[in-house]
mmCIF file of C-alpha atoms in Angstrom:
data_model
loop_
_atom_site.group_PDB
_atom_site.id
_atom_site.type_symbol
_atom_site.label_atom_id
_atom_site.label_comp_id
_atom_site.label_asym_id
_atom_site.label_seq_id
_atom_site.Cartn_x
_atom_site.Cartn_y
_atom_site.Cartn_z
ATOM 1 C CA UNK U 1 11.994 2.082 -11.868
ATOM 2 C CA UNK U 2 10.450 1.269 -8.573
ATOM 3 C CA UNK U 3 10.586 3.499 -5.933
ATOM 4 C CA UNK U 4 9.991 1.401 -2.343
ATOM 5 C CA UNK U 5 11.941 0.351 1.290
ATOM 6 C CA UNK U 6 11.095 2.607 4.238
ATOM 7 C CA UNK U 7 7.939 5.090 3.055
ATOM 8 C CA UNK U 8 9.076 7.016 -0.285
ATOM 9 C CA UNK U 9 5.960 9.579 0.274
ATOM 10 C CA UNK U 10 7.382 10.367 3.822
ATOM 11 C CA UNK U 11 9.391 13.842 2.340
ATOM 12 C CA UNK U 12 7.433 17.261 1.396
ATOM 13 C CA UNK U 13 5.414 17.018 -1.918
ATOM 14 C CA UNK U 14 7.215 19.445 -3.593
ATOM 15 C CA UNK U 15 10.545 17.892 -3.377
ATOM 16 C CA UNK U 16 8.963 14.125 -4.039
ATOM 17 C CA UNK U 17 7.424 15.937 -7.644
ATOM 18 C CA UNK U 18 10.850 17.377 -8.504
ATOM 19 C CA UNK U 19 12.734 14.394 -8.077
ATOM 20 C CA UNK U 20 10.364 12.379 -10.330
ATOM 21 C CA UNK U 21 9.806 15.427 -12.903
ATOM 22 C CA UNK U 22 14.030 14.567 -13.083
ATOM 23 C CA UNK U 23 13.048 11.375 -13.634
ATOM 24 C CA UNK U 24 10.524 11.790 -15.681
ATOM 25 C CA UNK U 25 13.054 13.668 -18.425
ATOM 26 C CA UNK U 26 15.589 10.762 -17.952
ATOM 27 C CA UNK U 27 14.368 7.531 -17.561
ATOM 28 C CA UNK U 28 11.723 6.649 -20.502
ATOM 29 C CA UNK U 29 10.319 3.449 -18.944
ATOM 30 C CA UNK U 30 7.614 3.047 -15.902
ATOM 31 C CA UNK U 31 7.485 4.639 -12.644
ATOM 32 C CA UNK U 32 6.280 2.512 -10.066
ATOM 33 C CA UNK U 33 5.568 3.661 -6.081
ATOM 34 C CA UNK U 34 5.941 0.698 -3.473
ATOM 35 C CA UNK U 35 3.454 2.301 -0.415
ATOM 36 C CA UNK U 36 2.300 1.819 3.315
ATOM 37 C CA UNK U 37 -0.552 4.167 2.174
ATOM 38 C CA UNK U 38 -0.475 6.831 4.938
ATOM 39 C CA UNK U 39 -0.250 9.594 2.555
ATOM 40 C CA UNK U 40 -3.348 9.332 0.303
ATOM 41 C CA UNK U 41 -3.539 13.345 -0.717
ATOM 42 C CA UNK U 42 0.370 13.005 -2.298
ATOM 43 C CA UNK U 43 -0.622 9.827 -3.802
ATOM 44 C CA UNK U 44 -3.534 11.071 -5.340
ATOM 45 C CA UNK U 45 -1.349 14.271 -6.759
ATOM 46 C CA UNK U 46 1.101 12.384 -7.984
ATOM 47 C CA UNK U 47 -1.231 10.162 -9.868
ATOM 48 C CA UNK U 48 -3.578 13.123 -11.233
ATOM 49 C CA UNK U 49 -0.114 14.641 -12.776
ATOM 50 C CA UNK U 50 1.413 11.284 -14.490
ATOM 51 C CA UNK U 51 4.096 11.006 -12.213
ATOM 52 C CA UNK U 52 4.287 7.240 -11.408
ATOM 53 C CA UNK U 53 2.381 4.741 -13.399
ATOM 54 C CA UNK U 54 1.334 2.412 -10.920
ATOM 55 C CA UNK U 55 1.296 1.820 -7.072
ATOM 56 C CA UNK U 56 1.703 -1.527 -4.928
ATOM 57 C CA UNK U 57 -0.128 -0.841 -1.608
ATOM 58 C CA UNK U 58 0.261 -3.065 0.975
ATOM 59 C CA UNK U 59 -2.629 -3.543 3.307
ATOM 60 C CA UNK U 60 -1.351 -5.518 5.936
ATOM 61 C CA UNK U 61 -4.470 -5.959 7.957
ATOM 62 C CA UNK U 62 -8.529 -5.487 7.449
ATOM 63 C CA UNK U 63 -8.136 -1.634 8.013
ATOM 64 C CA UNK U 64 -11.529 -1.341 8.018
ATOM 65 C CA UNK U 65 -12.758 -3.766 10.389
ATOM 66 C CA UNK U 66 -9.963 -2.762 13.221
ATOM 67 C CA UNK U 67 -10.412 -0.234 15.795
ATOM 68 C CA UNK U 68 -7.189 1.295 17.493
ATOM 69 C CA UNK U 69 -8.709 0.570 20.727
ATOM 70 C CA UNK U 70 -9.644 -2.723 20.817
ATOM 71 C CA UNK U 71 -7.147 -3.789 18.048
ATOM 72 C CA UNK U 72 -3.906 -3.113 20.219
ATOM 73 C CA UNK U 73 -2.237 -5.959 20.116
ATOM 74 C CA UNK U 74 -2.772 -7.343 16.113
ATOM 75 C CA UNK U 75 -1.554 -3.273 15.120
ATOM 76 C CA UNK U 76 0.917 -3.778 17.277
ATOM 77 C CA UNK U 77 2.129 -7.177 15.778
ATOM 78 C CA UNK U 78 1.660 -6.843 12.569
ATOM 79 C CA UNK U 79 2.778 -2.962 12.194
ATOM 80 C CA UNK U 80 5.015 -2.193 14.762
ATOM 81 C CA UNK U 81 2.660 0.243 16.256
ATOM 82 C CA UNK U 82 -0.963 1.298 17.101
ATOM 83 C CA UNK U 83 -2.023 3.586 14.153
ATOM 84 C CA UNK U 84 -4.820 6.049 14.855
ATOM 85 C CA UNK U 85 -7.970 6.057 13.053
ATOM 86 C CA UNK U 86 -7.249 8.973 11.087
ATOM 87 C CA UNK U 87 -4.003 6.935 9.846
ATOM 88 C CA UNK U 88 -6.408 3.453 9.296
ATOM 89 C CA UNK U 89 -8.706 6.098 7.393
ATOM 90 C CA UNK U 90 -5.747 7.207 5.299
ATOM 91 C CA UNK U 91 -4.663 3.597 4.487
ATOM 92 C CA UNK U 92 -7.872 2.362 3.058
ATOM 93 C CA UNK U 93 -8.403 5.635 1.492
ATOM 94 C CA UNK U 94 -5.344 5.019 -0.267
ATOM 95 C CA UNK U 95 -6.102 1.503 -1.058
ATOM 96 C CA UNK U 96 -9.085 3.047 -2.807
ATOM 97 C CA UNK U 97 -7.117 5.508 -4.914
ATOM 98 C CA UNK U 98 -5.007 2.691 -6.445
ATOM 99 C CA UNK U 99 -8.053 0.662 -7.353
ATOM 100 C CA UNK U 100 -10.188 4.006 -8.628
ATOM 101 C CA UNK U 101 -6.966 4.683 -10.824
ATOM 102 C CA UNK U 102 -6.969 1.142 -12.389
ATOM 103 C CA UNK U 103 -3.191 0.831 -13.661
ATOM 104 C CA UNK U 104 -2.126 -2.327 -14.932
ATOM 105 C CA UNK U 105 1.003 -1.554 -12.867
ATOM 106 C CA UNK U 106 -0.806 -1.194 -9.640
ATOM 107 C CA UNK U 107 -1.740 -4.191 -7.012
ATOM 108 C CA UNK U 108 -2.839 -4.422 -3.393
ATOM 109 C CA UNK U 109 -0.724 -6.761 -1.493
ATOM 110 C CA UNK U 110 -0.663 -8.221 1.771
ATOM 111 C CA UNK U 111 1.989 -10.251 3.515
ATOM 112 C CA UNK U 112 0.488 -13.466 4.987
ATOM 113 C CA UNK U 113 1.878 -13.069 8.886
ATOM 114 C CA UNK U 114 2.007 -15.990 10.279
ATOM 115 C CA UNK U 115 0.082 -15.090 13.533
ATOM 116 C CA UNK U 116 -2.642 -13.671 11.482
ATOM 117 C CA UNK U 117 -5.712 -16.589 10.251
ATOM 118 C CA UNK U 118 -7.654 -17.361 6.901
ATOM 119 C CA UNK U 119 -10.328 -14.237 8.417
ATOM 120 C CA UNK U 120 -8.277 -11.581 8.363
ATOM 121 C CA UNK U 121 -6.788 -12.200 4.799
ATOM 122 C CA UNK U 122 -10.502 -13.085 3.552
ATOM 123 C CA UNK U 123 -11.360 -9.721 5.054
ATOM 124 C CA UNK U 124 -9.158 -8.045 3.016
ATOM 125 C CA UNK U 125 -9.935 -9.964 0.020
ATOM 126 C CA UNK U 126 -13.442 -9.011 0.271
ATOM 127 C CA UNK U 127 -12.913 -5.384 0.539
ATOM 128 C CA UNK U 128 -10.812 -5.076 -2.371
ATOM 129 C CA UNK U 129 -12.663 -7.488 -4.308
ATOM 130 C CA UNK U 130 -16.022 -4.902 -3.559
ATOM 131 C CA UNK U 131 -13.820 -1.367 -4.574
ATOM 132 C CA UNK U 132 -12.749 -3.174 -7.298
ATOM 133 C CA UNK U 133 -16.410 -3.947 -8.889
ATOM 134 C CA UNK U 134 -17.352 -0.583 -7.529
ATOM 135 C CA UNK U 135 -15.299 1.024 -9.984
ATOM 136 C CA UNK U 136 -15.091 -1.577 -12.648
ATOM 137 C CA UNK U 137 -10.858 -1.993 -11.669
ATOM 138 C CA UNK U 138 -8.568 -4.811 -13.033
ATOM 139 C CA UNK U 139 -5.692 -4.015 -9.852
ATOM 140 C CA UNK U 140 -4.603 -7.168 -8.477
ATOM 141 C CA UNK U 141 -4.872 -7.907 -4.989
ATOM 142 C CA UNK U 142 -2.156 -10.614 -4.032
ATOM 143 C CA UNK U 143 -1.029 -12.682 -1.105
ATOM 144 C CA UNK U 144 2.469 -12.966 -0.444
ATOM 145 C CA UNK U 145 4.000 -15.695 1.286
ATOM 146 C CA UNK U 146 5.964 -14.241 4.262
ATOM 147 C CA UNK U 147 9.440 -14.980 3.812
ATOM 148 C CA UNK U 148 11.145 -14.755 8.135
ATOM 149 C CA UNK U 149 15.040 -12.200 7.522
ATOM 150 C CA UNK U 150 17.696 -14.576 7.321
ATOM 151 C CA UNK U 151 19.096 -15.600 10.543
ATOM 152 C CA UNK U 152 15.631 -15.613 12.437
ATOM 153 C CA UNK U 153 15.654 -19.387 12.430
ATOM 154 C CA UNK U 154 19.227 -20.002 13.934
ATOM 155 C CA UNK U 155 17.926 -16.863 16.670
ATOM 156 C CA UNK U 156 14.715 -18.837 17.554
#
């Protein structure tokens, strides 16, 4: 089962651990969490108790080379907003839980934007590449070709 569209995490901890508890004693197959990573902490519990099996992450820009300051406009573009450095903090820190947990359901993804270049996807690449030797981790980091919603071709 894969839990994603809009941010799953978004709703109280307790109610999130319920629902897949219920799960849990119904469904006898894999768990996976589809994430924007803004809520490390209830990843991190819901990991530590068995509760998914794996996570896909998105990291949608070099998180930790941006600063909300100077970075307006490519936060802007590419989320839909200007994040604040606490929520940057919480998105890498996030991307590090999924590599430090090292399930073979797990990946870091980004969507190759078109206005984005090469840099800022070899940026990425190289952080996860280094978390992943830090702690030995086998998590996939993809590139997904970015698909426009139907009907943005015949608007343009």
């Amino acid at each position: 089962v894969i839990f994603s569209g809009g941010e799953f995490l978004i709703s109280g901890i307790g109610e999130i651990e319920r629902f897949l508890r219920q799960v849990r004693r119904v469904f006898p197959g894999k768990i996976v969490l589809f994430t924007n990573g803004t809520f490390p902490g209830k990843l991190r519990r819901l990991l530590n108790e068995n509760l998914v099996d794996g996570v896909h992450v998105d990291m949608k820009l070099p998180y930790h080379c941006l600063n909300p300051a100077d970075d307006r406009d490519v936060l802007e573009a590419i989320l839909g907003f200007v994040p604040s450095g606490q929520c940057l903090q919480n998105m890498l820190e996030s991307v590090e839980i999924v590599i430090r947990h090292n399930s073979r359901y797990s990946q870091v993804r980004t969507v190759r934007y078109p206005p984005l270049d090469d840099e800022y996807f070899a940026h990425i690449r190289s952080f996860v590449n280094g978390l992943k030797q830090k702690y030995g981790s086998t998590v996939p980091y993809r590139l997904n070709p970015f698909h426009p919603p139907q009907g943005a071709e015949e608007r343009s």
